[in-house]
Amino acid sequence: MKYCRLLINNEPQFALVETEGSTGRELITRVFKSAPAARIPDEDAVSKRIDPIPLEGASLLTPVLPSKIVCVGRNYRAHAEELGNEVPTEPLVFYKPPSSLNDPGARIRLPRLSQNVHYEGELAVVIGKTCYHVREGEDVRDYILGYTILNDVTARDLQKKENQWARAKGFDTFTPVGPVVVDGLDPWAGVEVETRINREVRQHGTTADFIFPLDVIIRHITAAMTLVPGDVIATGTPEGVGPLHAGDVVEISIQGVGTLRNPVVDE
Ligand code: ZN
């Protein structure tokens, strides 16, 4: 399944994306009848057919409404080393606030408080089923609704200066997510993550290089807290992080998901 979220008749709605057989074009074809406060689409609810809208060029909203965004730091060896950090012996976890969420295509604002804002292209997991204390040997795929793309925008200077990363990672617009959520990826086997700035490739990694695979990450997080449907886990960024400047366009592409594109402006 592939779905997105967008305004239809001024109402934010979850909508199904299907590939048109004859042309291969991706079309938004149905809206899910979800409760207004729903954080993910209810796949069992009746969906209503709409006049198809081409996905390319559609004005999309974040496809998720997480209660929390849990991030894993330094999950690729080469990235830990490029910032001069030790390779961790267990997952390093931090939060981004839901107030930092940003829609596909929307502007990332560079705050005046930072002189060094970086992009971080990441694969993100969307939780589909409540989970707590996931046990060794349990199949974590049962709790995963699907996957999307997340840009873990970071004020690197504040991150270095402050022990807690709440501000460095938490400015408004610092968490673009989307454009769609898909199932059927296999991050254990390896999914390619590529970040381009103004079309120039800056990051190219594969989730096969994760230090901690997703099952370890989900067990580690749920040893402490309950994950609920719609929660997002950002899985870390490959090497090649670097600064953003006003006028840049950041694109993160993930095999099977698509491209998350956001322009950058000064605050
Ligand atoms: Zn990150």
mmCIF file of C-alpha atoms and ligand atoms in Angstrom:
data_model
loop_
_atom_site.group_PDB
_atom_site.id
_atom_site.type_symbol
_atom_site.label_atom_id
_atom_site.label_comp_id
_atom_site.label_asym_id
_atom_site.label_seq_id
_atom_site.Cartn_x
_atom_site.Cartn_y
_atom_site.Cartn_z
ATOM 1 C CA MET A 1 0.000 0.000 0.000
ATOM 2 C CA LYS A 2 1.080 3.561 -0.700
ATOM 3 C CA TYR A 3 -0.691 6.553 0.815
ATOM 4 C CA CYS A 4 -0.306 10.324 1.238
ATOM 5 C CA ARG A 5 -2.203 13.136 2.983
ATOM 6 C CA LEU A 6 -3.562 16.252 1.357
ATOM 7 C CA LEU A 7 -6.319 18.829 1.524
ATOM 8 C CA ILE A 8 -9.489 17.798 -0.273
ATOM 9 C CA ASN A 9 -12.375 20.271 0.011
ATOM 10 C CA ASN A 10 -10.253 22.090 2.612
ATOM 11 C CA GLU A 11 -10.151 18.972 4.818
ATOM 12 C CA PRO A 12 -6.881 17.138 5.481
ATOM 13 C CA GLN A 13 -7.432 13.555 4.291
ATOM 14 C CA PHE A 14 -5.396 10.388 3.995
ATOM 15 C CA ALA A 15 -5.471 9.187 0.401
ATOM 16 C CA LEU A 16 -4.442 6.089 -1.502
ATOM 17 C CA VAL A 17 -1.804 6.329 -4.253
ATOM 18 C CA GLU A 18 -2.021 3.848 -7.121
ATOM 19 C CA THR A 19 0.050 3.343 -10.243
ATOM 20 C CA GLU A 20 -1.922 3.704 -13.464
ATOM 21 C CA GLY A 21 -1.422 0.474 -15.385
ATOM 22 C CA SER A 22 -1.256 1.960 -18.876
ATOM 23 C CA THR A 23 1.099 4.913 -18.176
ATOM 24 C CA GLY A 24 2.918 4.019 -14.955
ATOM 25 C CA ARG A 25 1.870 7.410 -13.552
ATOM 26 C CA GLU A 26 1.202 7.616 -9.828
ATOM 27 C CA LEU A 27 -2.311 8.832 -9.079
ATOM 28 C CA ILE A 28 -4.162 9.723 -5.887
ATOM 29 C CA THR A 29 -7.347 7.708 -6.350
ATOM 30 C CA ARG A 30 -9.239 7.304 -3.072
ATOM 31 C CA VAL A 31 -9.625 9.029 0.275
ATOM 32 C CA PHE A 32 -9.896 7.004 3.481
ATOM 33 C CA LYS A 33 -12.845 7.630 5.757
ATOM 34 C CA SER A 34 -10.759 8.204 8.870
ATOM 35 C CA ALA A 35 -11.790 9.821 12.130
ATOM 36 C CA PRO A 36 -10.780 13.517 12.177
ATOM 37 C CA ALA A 37 -8.155 12.885 14.873
ATOM 38 C CA ALA A 38 -6.711 9.801 13.146
ATOM 39 C CA ARG A 39 -2.917 9.669 13.045
ATOM 40 C CA ILE A 40 -2.788 7.045 10.277
ATOM 41 C CA PRO A 41 -5.400 5.951 7.713
ATOM 42 C CA ASP A 42 -7.807 3.240 8.763
ATOM 43 C CA GLU A 43 -7.216 0.720 5.992
ATOM 44 C CA ASP A 44 -10.347 -1.211 6.933
ATOM 45 C CA ALA A 45 -12.599 1.845 6.666
ATOM 46 C CA VAL A 46 -14.466 2.272 3.416
ATOM 47 C CA SER A 47 -12.564 4.507 1.040
ATOM 48 C CA LYS A 48 -14.202 6.836 -1.435
ATOM 49 C CA ARG A 49 -13.104 7.055 -5.066
ATOM 50 C CA ILE A 50 -12.167 10.577 -6.222
ATOM 51 C CA ASP A 51 -11.241 12.113 -9.573
ATOM 52 C CA PRO A 52 -7.613 10.951 -9.866
ATOM 53 C CA ILE A 53 -4.994 13.565 -8.974
ATOM 54 C CA PRO A 54 -1.407 13.109 -10.272
ATOM 55 C CA LEU A 55 0.880 12.619 -7.249
ATOM 56 C CA GLU A 56 3.654 14.573 -8.974
ATOM 57 C CA GLY A 57 2.836 18.219 -8.426
ATOM 58 C CA ALA A 58 0.105 17.585 -5.824
ATOM 59 C CA SER A 59 0.309 19.835 -2.786
ATOM 60 C CA LEU A 60 0.887 17.302 -0.005
ATOM 61 C CA LEU A 61 0.864 17.386 3.785
ATOM 62 C CA THR A 62 3.059 15.220 6.015
ATOM 63 C CA PRO A 63 1.666 11.683 5.614
ATOM 64 C CA VAL A 64 1.930 11.117 9.373
ATOM 65 C CA LEU A 65 0.686 12.855 12.531
ATOM 66 C CA PRO A 66 2.993 11.358 15.148
ATOM 67 C CA SER A 67 2.518 11.691 18.903
ATOM 68 C CA LYS A 68 6.323 11.562 19.029
ATOM 69 C CA ILE A 69 9.274 11.438 16.657
ATOM 70 C CA VAL A 70 12.006 9.206 18.034
ATOM 71 C CA CYS A 71 15.384 9.472 16.318
ATOM 72 C CA VAL A 72 18.443 7.270 16.326
ATOM 73 C CA GLY A 73 21.789 9.075 16.207
ATOM 74 C CA ARG A 74 24.994 7.669 14.707
ATOM 75 C CA ASN A 75 23.507 4.538 13.185
ATOM 76 C CA TYR A 76 25.974 4.462 10.276
ATOM 77 C CA ARG A 77 29.632 3.918 11.190
ATOM 78 C CA ALA A 78 31.011 6.330 8.559
ATOM 79 C CA HIS A 79 28.710 9.151 9.736
ATOM 80 C CA ALA A 80 29.685 8.696 13.406
ATOM 81 C CA GLU A 81 33.320 8.930 12.326
ATOM 82 C CA GLU A 82 32.860 11.997 10.080
ATOM 83 C CA LEU A 83 31.630 14.014 13.099
ATOM 84 C CA GLY A 84 34.479 12.665 15.252
ATOM 85 C CA ASN A 85 32.168 10.555 17.438
ATOM 86 C CA GLU A 86 32.725 7.074 18.812
ATOM 87 C CA VAL A 87 30.718 4.297 17.205
ATOM 88 C CA PRO A 88 28.011 3.660 19.833
ATOM 89 C CA THR A 89 27.640 0.316 21.585
ATOM 90 C CA GLU A 90 23.862 0.679 21.925
ATOM 91 C CA PRO A 91 21.349 2.884 20.050
ATOM 92 C CA LEU A 92 21.528 6.578 20.924
ATOM 93 C CA VAL A 93 17.980 7.937 21.001
ATOM 94 C CA PHE A 94 16.621 11.500 21.016
ATOM 95 C CA TYR A 95 13.387 13.289 20.107
ATOM 96 C CA LYS A 96 12.232 15.844 17.605
ATOM 97 C CA PRO A 97 9.013 17.645 18.606
ATOM 98 C CA PRO A 98 5.902 17.245 16.424
ATOM 99 C CA SER A 99 5.880 21.065 16.153
ATOM 100 C CA SER A 100 8.982 20.779 13.935
ATOM 101 C CA LEU A 101 7.114 18.761 11.262
ATOM 102 C CA ASN A 102 7.219 20.216 7.765
ATOM 103 C CA ASP A 103 5.245 19.264 4.643
ATOM 104 C CA PRO A 104 6.778 17.983 1.404
ATOM 105 C CA GLY A 105 7.645 21.005 -0.738
ATOM 106 C CA ALA A 106 7.408 23.452 2.186
ATOM 107 C CA ARG A 107 10.231 25.778 3.177
ATOM 108 C CA ILE A 108 12.916 24.947 5.740
ATOM 109 C CA ARG A 109 13.626 28.183 7.631
ATOM 110 C CA LEU A 110 17.204 28.821 8.772
ATOM 111 C CA PRO A 111 16.945 30.290 12.281
ATOM 112 C CA ARG A 112 18.949 33.362 13.224
ATOM 113 C CA LEU A 113 20.150 31.472 16.327
ATOM 114 C CA SER A 114 22.310 29.136 14.227
ATOM 115 C CA GLN A 115 25.145 29.726 11.760
ATOM 116 C CA ASN A 116 25.453 26.065 10.754
ATOM 117 C CA VAL A 117 22.254 24.181 9.852
ATOM 118 C CA HIS A 118 22.743 20.716 8.327
ATOM 119 C CA TYR A 119 20.540 18.330 6.336
ATOM 120 C CA GLU A 120 20.347 14.646 7.376
ATOM 121 C CA GLY A 121 18.556 12.331 4.937
ATOM 122 C CA GLU A 122 16.954 9.378 6.722
ATOM 123 C CA LEU A 123 14.623 6.431 6.285
ATOM 124 C CA ALA A 124 11.724 6.739 8.735
ATOM 125 C CA VAL A 125 9.518 3.991 10.130
ATOM 126 C CA VAL A 126 5.803 4.626 10.758
ATOM 127 C CA ILE A 127 4.308 2.560 13.585
ATOM 128 C CA GLY A 128 0.999 0.840 12.789
ATOM 129 C CA LYS A 129 0.246 -1.007 16.017
ATOM 130 C CA THR A 130 0.784 -0.120 19.683
ATOM 131 C CA CYS A 131 3.887 -1.789 21.067
ATOM 132 C CA TYR A 132 5.665 -1.874 24.419
ATOM 133 C CA HIS A 133 8.396 -4.188 25.704
ATOM 134 C CA VAL A 134 8.865 -5.917 22.353
ATOM 135 C CA ARG A 135 10.654 -9.164 23.121
ATOM 136 C CA GLU A 136 13.712 -10.713 21.529
ATOM 137 C CA GLY A 137 12.556 -12.999 18.724
ATOM 138 C CA GLU A 138 9.260 -11.134 18.178
ATOM 139 C CA ASP A 139 8.754 -10.034 14.571
ATOM 140 C CA VAL A 140 8.833 -6.222 14.711
ATOM 141 C CA ARG A 141 7.356 -6.059 11.198
ATOM 142 C CA ASP A 142 3.962 -6.683 12.827
ATOM 143 C CA TYR A 143 4.179 -3.212 14.397
ATOM 144 C CA ILE A 144 5.353 -1.361 11.281
ATOM 145 C CA LEU A 145 2.739 0.284 9.057
ATOM 146 C CA GLY A 146 5.264 1.440 6.486
ATOM 147 C CA TYR A 147 8.201 3.649 5.638
ATOM 148 C CA THR A 148 8.744 7.236 4.559
ATOM 149 C CA ILE A 149 11.532 9.823 4.185
ATOM 150 C CA LEU A 150 12.575 12.254 6.912
ATOM 151 C CA ASN A 151 15.033 15.149 6.874
ATOM 152 C CA ASP A 152 16.503 15.437 10.383
ATOM 153 C CA VAL A 153 17.503 19.099 9.963
ATOM 154 C CA THR A 154 19.996 20.004 12.701
ATOM 155 C CA ALA A 155 21.581 23.208 13.990
ATOM 156 C CA ARG A 156 25.043 21.644 14.312
ATOM 157 C CA ASP A 157 26.530 24.553 16.290
ATOM 158 C CA LEU A 158 23.781 24.357 18.936
ATOM 159 C CA GLN A 159 24.040 20.553 18.997
ATOM 160 C CA LYS A 160 27.756 20.845 19.854
ATOM 161 C CA LYS A 161 27.174 23.584 22.418
ATOM 162 C CA GLU A 162 24.190 22.106 24.268
ATOM 163 C CA ASN A 163 24.070 18.707 25.967
ATOM 164 C CA GLN A 164 20.390 18.235 25.208
ATOM 165 C CA TRP A 165 19.549 18.507 21.490
ATOM 166 C CA ALA A 166 15.980 19.771 21.995
ATOM 167 C CA ARG A 167 16.720 23.142 20.384
ATOM 168 C CA ALA A 168 19.336 21.952 17.842
ATOM 169 C CA LYS A 169 16.903 19.406 16.415
ATOM 170 C CA GLY A 170 13.626 21.065 17.299
ATOM 171 C CA PHE A 171 13.219 24.347 15.432
ATOM 172 C CA ASP A 172 9.945 24.759 13.554
ATOM 173 C CA THR A 173 10.247 23.424 9.952
ATOM 174 C CA PHE A 174 13.230 21.189 10.926
ATOM 175 C CA THR A 175 11.435 17.885 10.243
ATOM 176 C CA PRO A 176 10.214 17.536 6.662
ATOM 177 C CA VAL A 177 8.486 14.145 6.209
ATOM 178 C CA GLY A 178 6.963 12.439 3.164
ATOM 179 C CA PRO A 179 5.884 12.496 0.425
ATOM 180 C CA VAL A 180 4.167 9.105 0.932
ATOM 181 C CA VAL A 181 4.169 6.097 3.249
ATOM 182 C CA VAL A 182 4.779 2.724 1.616
ATOM 183 C CA ASP A 183 4.958 -0.821 2.860
ATOM 184 C CA GLY A 184 6.960 -3.605 1.271
ATOM 185 C CA LEU A 185 10.460 -2.186 1.843
ATOM 186 C CA ASP A 186 13.093 -4.397 3.449
ATOM 187 C CA PRO A 187 15.544 -2.199 5.389
ATOM 188 C CA TRP A 188 17.285 -5.324 6.725
ATOM 189 C CA ALA A 189 18.226 -6.304 3.170
ATOM 190 C CA GLY A 190 19.201 -2.710 2.305
ATOM 191 C CA VAL A 191 17.318 0.342 1.053
ATOM 192 C CA GLU A 192 19.269 3.146 -0.631
ATOM 193 C CA VAL A 193 19.086 6.657 0.808
ATOM 194 C CA GLU A 194 20.377 9.563 -1.307
ATOM 195 C CA THR A 195 20.487 13.292 -0.492
ATOM 196 C CA ARG A 196 21.070 15.942 -3.154
ATOM 197 C CA ILE A 197 21.584 19.673 -2.720
ATOM 198 C CA ASN A 198 20.720 21.630 -5.853
ATOM 199 C CA ARG A 199 20.848 18.280 -7.711
ATOM 200 C CA GLU A 200 24.379 17.467 -6.532
ATOM 201 C CA VAL A 201 24.660 14.175 -4.624
ATOM 202 C CA ARG A 202 25.915 14.680 -1.044
ATOM 203 C CA GLN A 203 24.819 11.499 0.736
ATOM 204 C CA HIS A 204 24.411 8.022 -0.644
ATOM 205 C CA GLY A 205 24.029 5.154 1.792
ATOM 206 C CA THR A 206 22.230 1.895 2.297
ATOM 207 C CA THR A 207 20.338 0.758 5.368
ATOM 208 C CA ALA A 208 22.262 -2.530 5.034
ATOM 209 C CA ASP A 209 25.042 -0.543 6.785
ATOM 210 C CA PHE A 210 22.965 0.221 9.902
ATOM 211 C CA ILE A 211 24.977 -0.374 13.085
ATOM 212 C CA PHE A 212 21.685 -1.309 14.803
ATOM 213 C CA PRO A 213 19.000 -2.971 12.669
ATOM 214 C CA LEU A 214 15.359 -2.000 13.099
ATOM 215 C CA ASP A 215 14.451 -4.879 15.413
ATOM 216 C CA VAL A 216 17.207 -3.836 17.842
ATOM 217 C CA ILE A 217 16.079 -0.177 17.603
ATOM 218 C CA ILE A 218 12.408 -0.989 18.261
ATOM 219 C CA ARG A 219 13.259 -3.266 21.186
ATOM 220 C CA HIS A 220 15.541 -0.566 22.620
ATOM 221 C CA ILE A 221 12.895 2.178 22.373
ATOM 222 C CA THR A 222 9.986 0.060 23.616
ATOM 223 C CA ALA A 223 12.032 -1.123 26.595
ATOM 224 C CA ALA A 224 11.350 2.422 27.820
ATOM 225 C CA MET A 225 8.159 3.694 26.187
ATOM 226 C CA THR A 226 4.984 2.723 24.366
ATOM 227 C CA LEU A 227 4.946 3.410 20.637
ATOM 228 C CA VAL A 228 1.482 4.155 19.258
ATOM 229 C CA PRO A 229 0.118 4.164 15.690
ATOM 230 C CA GLY A 230 1.514 7.110 13.736
ATOM 231 C CA ASP A 231 4.692 7.414 15.797
ATOM 232 C CA VAL A 232 7.778 7.912 13.668
ATOM 233 C CA ILE A 233 11.262 6.492 14.149
ATOM 234 C CA ALA A 234 14.052 8.212 12.191
ATOM 235 C CA THR A 235 16.761 5.618 11.669
ATOM 236 C CA GLY A 236 19.899 7.780 11.381
ATOM 237 C CA THR A 237 21.773 9.372 8.520
ATOM 238 C CA PRO A 238 24.611 8.110 6.309
ATOM 239 C CA GLU A 239 27.861 10.051 5.920
ATOM 240 C CA GLY A 240 27.994 13.266 3.895
ATOM 241 C CA VAL A 241 26.040 15.676 6.117
ATOM 242 C CA GLY A 242 26.677 19.345 5.415
ATOM 243 C CA PRO A 243 25.331 22.890 5.627
ATOM 244 C CA LEU A 244 22.196 24.364 4.102
ATOM 245 C CA HIS A 245 22.045 27.878 2.687
ATOM 246 C CA ALA A 246 19.147 30.105 1.714
ATOM 247 C CA GLY A 247 18.184 29.352 -1.886
ATOM 248 C CA ASP A 248 19.186 25.661 -1.694
ATOM 249 C CA VAL A 249 16.773 22.883 -2.593
ATOM 250 C CA VAL A 250 17.261 19.656 -0.583
ATOM 251 C CA GLU A 251 16.066 16.415 -2.125
ATOM 252 C CA ILE A 252 16.149 13.065 -0.353
ATOM 253 C CA SER A 253 15.313 10.009 -2.416
ATOM 254 C CA ILE A 254 14.631 6.530 -1.119
ATOM 255 C CA GLN A 255 14.167 3.555 -3.371
ATOM 256 C CA GLY A 256 10.512 2.578 -3.410
ATOM 257 C CA VAL A 257 9.303 5.702 -1.561
ATOM 258 C CA GLY A 258 10.135 8.597 -3.867
ATOM 259 C CA THR A 259 11.667 12.033 -3.274
ATOM 260 C CA LEU A 260 11.176 14.493 -0.414
ATOM 261 C CA ARG A 261 11.997 17.973 -1.728
ATOM 262 C CA ASN A 262 12.180 21.197 0.342
ATOM 263 C CA PRO A 263 13.523 24.663 -0.456
ATOM 264 C CA VAL A 264 15.594 26.534 2.138
ATOM 265 C CA VAL A 265 15.035 30.162 3.171
ATOM 266 C CA ASP A 266 16.368 32.545 5.797
ATOM 267 C CA GLU A 267 14.076 33.114 8.781
HETATM 268 ZN ZN ZN B 1 19.635 12.251 12.287
#
